[in-house]
Tab-separated table of N, CA, C and O in Angstrom:
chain	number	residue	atom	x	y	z
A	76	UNK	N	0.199	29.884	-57.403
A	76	UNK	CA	-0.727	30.992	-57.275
A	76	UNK	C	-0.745	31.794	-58.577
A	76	UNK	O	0.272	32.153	-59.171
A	77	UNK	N	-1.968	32.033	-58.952
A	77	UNK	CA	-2.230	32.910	-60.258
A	77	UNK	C	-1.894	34.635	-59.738
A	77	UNK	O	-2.149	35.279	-58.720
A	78	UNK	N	-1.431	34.830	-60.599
A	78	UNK	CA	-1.041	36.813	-60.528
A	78	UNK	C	-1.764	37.356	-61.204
A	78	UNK	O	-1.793	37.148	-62.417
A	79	UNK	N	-2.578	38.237	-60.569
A	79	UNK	CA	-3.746	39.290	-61.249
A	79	UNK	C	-2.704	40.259	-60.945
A	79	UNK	O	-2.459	40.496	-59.763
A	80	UNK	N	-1.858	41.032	-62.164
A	80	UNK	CA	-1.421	42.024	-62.259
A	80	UNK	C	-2.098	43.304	-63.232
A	80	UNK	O	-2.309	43.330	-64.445
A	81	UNK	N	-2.339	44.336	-62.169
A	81	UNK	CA	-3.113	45.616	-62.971
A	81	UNK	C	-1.573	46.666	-62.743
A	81	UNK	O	-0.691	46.735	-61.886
A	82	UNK	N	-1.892	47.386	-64.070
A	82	UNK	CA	-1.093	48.578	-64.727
A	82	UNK	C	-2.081	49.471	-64.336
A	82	UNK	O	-3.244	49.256	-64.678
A	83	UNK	N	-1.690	50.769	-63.444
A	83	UNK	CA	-1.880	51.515	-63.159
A	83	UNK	C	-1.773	52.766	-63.661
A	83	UNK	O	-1.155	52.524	-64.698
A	84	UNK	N	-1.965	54.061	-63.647
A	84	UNK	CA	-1.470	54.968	-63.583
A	84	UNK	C	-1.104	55.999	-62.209
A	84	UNK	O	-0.206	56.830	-62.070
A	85	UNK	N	-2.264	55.536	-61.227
A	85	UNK	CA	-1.723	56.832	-60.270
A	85	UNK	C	-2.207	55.930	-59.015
A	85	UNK	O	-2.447	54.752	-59.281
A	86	UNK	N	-2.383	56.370	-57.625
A	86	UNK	CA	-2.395	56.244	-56.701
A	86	UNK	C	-3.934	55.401	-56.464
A	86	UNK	O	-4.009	54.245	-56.047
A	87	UNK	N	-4.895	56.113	-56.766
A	87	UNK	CA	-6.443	55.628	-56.817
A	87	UNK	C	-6.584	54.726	-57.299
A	87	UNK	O	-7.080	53.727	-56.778
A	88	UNK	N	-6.191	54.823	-58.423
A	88	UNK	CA	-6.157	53.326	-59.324
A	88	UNK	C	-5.482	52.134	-59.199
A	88	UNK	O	-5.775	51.178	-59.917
A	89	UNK	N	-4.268	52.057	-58.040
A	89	UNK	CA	-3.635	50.973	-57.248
A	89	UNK	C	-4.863	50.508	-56.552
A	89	UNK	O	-5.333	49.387	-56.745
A	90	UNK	N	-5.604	51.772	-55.379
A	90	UNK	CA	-6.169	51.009	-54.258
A	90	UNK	C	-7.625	50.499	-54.688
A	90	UNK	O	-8.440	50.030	-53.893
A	91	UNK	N	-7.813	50.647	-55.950
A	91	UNK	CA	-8.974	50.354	-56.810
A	91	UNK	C	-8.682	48.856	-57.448
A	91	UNK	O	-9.520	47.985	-57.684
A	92	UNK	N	-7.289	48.807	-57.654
A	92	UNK	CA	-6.991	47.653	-58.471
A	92	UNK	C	-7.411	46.605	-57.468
A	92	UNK	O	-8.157	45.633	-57.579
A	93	UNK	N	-6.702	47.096	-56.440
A	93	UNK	CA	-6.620	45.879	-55.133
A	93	UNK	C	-7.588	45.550	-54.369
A	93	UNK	O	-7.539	44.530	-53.681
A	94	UNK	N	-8.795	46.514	-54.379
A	94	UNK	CA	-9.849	46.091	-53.543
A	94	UNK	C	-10.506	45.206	-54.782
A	94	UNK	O	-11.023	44.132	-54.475
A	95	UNK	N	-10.503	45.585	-56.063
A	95	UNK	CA	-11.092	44.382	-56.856
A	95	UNK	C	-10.210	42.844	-57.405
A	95	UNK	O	-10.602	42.055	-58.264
A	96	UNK	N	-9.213	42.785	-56.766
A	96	UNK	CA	-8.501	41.633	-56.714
A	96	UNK	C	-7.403	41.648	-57.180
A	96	UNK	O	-6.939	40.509	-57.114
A	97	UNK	N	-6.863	42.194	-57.533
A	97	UNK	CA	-5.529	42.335	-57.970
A	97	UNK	C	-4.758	41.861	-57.125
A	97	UNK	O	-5.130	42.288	-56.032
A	98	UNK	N	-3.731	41.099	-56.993
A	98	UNK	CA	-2.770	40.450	-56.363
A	98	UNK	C	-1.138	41.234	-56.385
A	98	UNK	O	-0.332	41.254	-55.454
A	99	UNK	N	-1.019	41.707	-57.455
A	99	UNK	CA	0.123	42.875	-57.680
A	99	UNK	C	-0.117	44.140	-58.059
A	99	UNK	O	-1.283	44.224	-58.444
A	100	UNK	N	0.524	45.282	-58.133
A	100	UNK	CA	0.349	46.204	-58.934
A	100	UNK	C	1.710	46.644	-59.559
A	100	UNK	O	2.786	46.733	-58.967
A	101	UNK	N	1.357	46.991	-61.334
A	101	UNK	CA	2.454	47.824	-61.887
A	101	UNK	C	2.121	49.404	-61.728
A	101	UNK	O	1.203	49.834	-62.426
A	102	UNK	N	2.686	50.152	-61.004
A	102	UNK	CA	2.787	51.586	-60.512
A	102	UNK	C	3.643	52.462	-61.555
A	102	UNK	O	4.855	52.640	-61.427
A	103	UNK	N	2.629	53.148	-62.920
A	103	UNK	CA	3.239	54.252	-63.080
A	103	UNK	C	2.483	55.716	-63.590
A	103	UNK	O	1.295	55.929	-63.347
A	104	UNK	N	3.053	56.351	-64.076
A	104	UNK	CA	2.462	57.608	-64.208
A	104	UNK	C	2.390	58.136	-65.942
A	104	UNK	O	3.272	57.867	-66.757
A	105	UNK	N	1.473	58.717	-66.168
A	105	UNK	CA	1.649	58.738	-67.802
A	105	UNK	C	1.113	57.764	-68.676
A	105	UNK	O	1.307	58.084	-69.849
A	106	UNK	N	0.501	56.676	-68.538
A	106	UNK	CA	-0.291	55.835	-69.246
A	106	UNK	C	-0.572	56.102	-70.789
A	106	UNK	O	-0.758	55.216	-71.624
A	107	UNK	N	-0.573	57.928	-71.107
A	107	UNK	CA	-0.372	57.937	-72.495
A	107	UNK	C	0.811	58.314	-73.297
A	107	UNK	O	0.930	58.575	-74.494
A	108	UNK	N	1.516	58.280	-72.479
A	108	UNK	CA	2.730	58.233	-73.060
A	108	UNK	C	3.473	56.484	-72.572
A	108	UNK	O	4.700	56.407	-72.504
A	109	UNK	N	2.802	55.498	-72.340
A	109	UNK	CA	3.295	54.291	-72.173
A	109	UNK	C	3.911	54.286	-70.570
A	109	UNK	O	4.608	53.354	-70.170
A	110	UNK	N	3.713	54.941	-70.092
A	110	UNK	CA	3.972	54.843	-68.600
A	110	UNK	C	5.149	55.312	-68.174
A	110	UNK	O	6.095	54.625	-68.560
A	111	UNK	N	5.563	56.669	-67.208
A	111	UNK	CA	6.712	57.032	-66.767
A	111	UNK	C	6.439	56.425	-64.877
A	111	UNK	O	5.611	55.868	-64.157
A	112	UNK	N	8.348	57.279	-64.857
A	112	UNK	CA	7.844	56.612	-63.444
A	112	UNK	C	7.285	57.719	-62.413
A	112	UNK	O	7.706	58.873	-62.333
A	113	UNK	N	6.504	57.284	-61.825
A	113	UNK	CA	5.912	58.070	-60.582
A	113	UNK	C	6.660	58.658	-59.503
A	113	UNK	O	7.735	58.313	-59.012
A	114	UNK	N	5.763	59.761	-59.185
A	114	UNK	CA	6.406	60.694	-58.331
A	114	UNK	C	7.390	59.753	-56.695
A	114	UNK	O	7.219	58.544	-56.541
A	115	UNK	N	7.945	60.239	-56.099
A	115	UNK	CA	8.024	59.791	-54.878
A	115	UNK	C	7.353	59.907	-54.188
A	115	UNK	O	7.641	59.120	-53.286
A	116	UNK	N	5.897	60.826	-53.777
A	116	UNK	CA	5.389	60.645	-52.832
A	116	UNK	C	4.107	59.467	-53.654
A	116	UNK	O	3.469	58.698	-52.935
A	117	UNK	N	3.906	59.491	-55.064
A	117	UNK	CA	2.891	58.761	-54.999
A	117	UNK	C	3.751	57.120	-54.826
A	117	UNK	O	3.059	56.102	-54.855
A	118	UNK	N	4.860	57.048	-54.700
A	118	UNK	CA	5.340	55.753	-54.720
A	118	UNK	C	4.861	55.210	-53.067
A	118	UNK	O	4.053	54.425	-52.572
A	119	UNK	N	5.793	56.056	-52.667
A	119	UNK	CA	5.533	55.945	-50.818
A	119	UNK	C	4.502	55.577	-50.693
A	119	UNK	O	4.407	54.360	-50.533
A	120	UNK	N	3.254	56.366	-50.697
A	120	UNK	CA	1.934	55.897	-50.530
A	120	UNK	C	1.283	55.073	-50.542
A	120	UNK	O	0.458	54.613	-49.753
A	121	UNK	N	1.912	54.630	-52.233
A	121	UNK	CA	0.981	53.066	-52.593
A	121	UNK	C	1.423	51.954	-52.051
A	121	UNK	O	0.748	50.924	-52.048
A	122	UNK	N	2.804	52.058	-51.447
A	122	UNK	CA	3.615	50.881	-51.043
A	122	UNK	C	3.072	50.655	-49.387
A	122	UNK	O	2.742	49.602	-48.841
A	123	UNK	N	3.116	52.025	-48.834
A	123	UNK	CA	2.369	51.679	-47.568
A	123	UNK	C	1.346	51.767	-47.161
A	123	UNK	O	1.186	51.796	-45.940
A	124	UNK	N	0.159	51.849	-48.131
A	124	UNK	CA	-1.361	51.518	-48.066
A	124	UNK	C	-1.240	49.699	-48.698
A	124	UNK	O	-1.732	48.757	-48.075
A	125	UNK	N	-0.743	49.603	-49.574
A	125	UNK	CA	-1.133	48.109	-50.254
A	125	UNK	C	-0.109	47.203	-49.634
A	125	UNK	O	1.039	47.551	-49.358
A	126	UNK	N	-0.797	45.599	-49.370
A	126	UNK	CA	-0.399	44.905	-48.637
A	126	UNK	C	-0.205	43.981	-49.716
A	126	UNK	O	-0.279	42.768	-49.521
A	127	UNK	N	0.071	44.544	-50.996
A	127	UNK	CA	0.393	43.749	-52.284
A	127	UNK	C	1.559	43.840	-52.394
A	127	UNK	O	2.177	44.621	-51.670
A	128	UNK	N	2.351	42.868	-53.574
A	128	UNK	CA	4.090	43.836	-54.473
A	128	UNK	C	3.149	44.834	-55.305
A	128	UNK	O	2.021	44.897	-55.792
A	129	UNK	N	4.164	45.468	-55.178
A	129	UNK	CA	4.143	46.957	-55.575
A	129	UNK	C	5.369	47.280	-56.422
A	129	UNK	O	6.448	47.564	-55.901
A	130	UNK	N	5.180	47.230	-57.733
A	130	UNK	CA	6.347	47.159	-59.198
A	130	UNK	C	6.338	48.252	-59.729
A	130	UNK	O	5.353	48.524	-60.415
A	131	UNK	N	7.467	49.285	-59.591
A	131	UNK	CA	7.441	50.529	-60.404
A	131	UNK	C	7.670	50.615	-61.618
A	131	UNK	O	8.519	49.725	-61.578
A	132	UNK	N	7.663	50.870	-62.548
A	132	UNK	CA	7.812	51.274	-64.102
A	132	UNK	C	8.968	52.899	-63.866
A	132	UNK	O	8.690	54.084	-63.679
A	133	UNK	N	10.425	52.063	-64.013
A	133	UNK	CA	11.434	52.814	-64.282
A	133	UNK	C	11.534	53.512	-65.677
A	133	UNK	O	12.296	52.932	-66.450
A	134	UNK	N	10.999	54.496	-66.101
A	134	UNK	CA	10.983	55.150	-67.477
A	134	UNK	C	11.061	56.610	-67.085
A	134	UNK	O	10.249	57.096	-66.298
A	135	UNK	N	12.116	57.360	-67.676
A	135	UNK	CA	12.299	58.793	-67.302
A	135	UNK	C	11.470	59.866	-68.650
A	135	UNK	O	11.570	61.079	-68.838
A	136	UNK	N	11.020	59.272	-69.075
A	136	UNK	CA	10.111	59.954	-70.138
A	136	UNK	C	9.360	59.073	-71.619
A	136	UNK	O	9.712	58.184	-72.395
A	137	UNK	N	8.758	59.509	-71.516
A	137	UNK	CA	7.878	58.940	-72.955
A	137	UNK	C	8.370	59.035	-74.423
A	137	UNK	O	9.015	60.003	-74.825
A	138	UNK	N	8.030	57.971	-75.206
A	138	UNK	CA	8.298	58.108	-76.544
A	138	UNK	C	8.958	56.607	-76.407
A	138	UNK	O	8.481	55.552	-75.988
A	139	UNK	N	10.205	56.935	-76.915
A	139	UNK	CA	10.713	55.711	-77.770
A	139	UNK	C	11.757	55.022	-76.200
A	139	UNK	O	12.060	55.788	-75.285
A	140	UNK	N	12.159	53.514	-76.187
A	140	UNK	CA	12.240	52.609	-74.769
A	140	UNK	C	13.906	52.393	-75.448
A	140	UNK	O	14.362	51.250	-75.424
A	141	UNK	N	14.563	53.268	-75.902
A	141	UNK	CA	15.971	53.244	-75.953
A	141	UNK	C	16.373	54.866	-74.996
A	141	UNK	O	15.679	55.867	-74.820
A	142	UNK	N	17.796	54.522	-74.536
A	142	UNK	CA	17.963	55.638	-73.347
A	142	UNK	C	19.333	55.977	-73.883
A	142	UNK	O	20.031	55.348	-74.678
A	143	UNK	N	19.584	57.272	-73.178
A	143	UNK	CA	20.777	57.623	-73.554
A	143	UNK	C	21.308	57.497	-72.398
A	143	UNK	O	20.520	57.226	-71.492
A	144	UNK	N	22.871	57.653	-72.017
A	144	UNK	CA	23.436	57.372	-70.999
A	144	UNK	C	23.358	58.303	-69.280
A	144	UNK	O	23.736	57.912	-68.176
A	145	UNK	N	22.823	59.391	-69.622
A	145	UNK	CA	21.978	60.034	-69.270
A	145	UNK	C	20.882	59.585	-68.652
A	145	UNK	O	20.785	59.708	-67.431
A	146	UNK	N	20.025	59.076	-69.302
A	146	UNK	CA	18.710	59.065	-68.995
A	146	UNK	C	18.989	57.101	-68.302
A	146	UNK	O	18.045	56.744	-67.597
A	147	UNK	N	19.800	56.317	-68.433
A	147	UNK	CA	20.550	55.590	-67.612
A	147	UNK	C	20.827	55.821	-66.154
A	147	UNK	O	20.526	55.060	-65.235
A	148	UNK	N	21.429	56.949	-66.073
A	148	UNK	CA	21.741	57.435	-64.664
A	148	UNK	C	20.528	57.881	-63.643
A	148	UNK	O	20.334	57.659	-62.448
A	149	UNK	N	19.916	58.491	-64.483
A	149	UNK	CA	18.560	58.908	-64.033
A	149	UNK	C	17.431	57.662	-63.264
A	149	UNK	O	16.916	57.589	-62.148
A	150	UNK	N	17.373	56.608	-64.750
A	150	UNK	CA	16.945	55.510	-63.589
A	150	UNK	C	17.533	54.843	-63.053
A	150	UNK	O	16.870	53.952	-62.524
A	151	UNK	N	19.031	54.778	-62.814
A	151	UNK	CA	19.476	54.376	-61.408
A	151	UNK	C	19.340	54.911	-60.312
A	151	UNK	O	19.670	54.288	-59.303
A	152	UNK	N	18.781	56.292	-60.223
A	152	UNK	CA	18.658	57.021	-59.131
A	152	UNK	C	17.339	56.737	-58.618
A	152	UNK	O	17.015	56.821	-57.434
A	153	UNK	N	16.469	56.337	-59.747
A	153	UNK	CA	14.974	55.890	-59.653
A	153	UNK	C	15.063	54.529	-58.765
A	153	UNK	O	14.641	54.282	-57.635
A	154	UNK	N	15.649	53.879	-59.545
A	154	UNK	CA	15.846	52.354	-58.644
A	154	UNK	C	15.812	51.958	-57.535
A	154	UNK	O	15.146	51.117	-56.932
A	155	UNK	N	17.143	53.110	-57.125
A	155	UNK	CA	17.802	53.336	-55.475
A	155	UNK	C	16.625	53.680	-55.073
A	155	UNK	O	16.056	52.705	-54.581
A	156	UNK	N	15.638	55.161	-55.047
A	156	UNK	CA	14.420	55.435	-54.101
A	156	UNK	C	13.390	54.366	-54.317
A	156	UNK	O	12.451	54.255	-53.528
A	157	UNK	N	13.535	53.526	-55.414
A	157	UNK	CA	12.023	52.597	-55.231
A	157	UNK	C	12.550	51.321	-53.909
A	157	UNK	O	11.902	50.724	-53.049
A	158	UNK	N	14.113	51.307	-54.316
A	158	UNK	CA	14.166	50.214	-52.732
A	158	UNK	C	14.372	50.964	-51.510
A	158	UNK	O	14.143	50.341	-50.473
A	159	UNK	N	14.715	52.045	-51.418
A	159	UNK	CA	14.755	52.615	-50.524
A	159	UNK	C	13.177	53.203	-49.971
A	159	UNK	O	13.061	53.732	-48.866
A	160	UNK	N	12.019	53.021	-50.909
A	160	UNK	CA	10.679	53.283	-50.215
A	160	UNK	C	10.487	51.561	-49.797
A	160	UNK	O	9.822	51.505	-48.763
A	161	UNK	N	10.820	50.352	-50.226
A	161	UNK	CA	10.003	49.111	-49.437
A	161	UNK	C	9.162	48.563	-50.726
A	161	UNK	O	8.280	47.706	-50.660
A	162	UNK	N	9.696	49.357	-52.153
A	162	UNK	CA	9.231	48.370	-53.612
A	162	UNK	C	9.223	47.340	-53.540
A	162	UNK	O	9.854	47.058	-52.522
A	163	UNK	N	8.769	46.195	-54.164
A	163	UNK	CA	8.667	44.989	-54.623
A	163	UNK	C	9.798	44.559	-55.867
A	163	UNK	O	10.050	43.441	-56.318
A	164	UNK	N	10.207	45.521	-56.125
A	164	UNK	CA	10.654	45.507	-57.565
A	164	UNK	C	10.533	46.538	-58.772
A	164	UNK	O	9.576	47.291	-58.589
A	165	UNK	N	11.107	46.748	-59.752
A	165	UNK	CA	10.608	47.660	-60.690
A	165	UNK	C	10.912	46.722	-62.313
A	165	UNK	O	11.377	45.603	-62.525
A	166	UNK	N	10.450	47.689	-63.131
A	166	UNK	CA	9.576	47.156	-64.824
A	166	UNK	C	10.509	48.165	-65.064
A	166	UNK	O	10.484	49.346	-64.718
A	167	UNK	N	11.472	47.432	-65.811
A	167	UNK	CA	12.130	48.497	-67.092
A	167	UNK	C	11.923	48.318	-68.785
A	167	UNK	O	12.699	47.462	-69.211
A	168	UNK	N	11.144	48.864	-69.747
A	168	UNK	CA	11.535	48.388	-70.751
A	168	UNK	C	12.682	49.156	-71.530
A	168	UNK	O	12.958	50.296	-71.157
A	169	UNK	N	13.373	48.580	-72.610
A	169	UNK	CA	14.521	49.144	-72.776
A	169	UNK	C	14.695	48.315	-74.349
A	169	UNK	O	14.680	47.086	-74.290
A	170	UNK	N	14.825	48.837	-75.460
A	170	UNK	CA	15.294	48.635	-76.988
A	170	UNK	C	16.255	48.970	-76.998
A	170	UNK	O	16.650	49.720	-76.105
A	171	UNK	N	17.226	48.483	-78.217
A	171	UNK	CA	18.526	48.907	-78.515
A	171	UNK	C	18.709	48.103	-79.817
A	171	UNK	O	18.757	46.875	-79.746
A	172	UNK	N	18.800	48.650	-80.846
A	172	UNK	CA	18.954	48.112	-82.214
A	172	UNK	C	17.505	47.308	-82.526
A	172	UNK	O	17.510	46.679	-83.584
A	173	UNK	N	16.280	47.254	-81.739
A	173	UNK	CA	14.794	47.011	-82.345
A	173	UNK	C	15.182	45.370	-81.529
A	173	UNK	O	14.635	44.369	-81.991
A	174	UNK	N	16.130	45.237	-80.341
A	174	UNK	CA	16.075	43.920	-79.730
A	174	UNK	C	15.824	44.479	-78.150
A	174	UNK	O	15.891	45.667	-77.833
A	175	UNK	N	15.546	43.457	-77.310
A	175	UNK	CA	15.824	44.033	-75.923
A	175	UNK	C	17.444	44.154	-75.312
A	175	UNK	O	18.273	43.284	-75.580
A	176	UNK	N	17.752	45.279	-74.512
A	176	UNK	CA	18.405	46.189	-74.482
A	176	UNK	C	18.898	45.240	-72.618
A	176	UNK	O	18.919	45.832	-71.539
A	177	UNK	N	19.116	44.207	-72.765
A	177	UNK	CA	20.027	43.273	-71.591
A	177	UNK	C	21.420	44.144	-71.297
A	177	UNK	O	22.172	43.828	-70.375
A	178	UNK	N	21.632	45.060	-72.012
A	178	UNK	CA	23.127	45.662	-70.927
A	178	UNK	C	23.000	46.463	-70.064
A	178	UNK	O	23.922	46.860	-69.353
A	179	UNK	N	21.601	46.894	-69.982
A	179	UNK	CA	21.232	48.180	-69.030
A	179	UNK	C	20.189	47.154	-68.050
A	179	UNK	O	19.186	47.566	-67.467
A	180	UNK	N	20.539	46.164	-68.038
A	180	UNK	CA	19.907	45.350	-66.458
A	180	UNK	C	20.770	45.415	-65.628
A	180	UNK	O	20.583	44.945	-64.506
């Protein structure tokens, strides 16, 4: 099966993705700042209106995709409520020395 995955920014734009075919959605908030993660209630929502996966974008703020240990903890707490709403999964990106950043999986 082919995956029509749409990047979102907010709630409308999930149930927009999906009535025009989208097969997944990436769920986040901030699109100009490269995508943070979304509120909890807009998570809830989209997960139990769409009969799609539903992939959050774990990012606690915009700018640059290296974290401090801090901002680590933060999206583990993110993580926990995206399985604890009935997520599909979540999108982390993550740098560390200008490579991908595999110790924070």
């Amino acid at each position: 099966m082919t995956i029509f995955e749409a990047c979102v920014g907010n709630y409308n734009e999930a149930v927009l993705a999906a009535e025009k075919g989208a097969n997944r959605i990436e769920l986040c908030d901030n699109l100009m700042e490269d995508g943070t993660t979304p509120s909890y209630g807009t998570i809830k929502k989209t997960v139990e209106k769409l009969d799609i996966p539903v992939r959050v974008i774990i990012r606690p703020r915009g700018g640059n995709f290296t974290y401090t240990k801090e901002e680590l903890e933060i999206m583990k707490y993110d993580v926990q409520l995206c399985k604890d709403l009935g997520d599909h999964g979540v999108v982390i990106g993550a740098i560390k020395d200008a490579k991908l950043d595999k110790e924070i999986i």
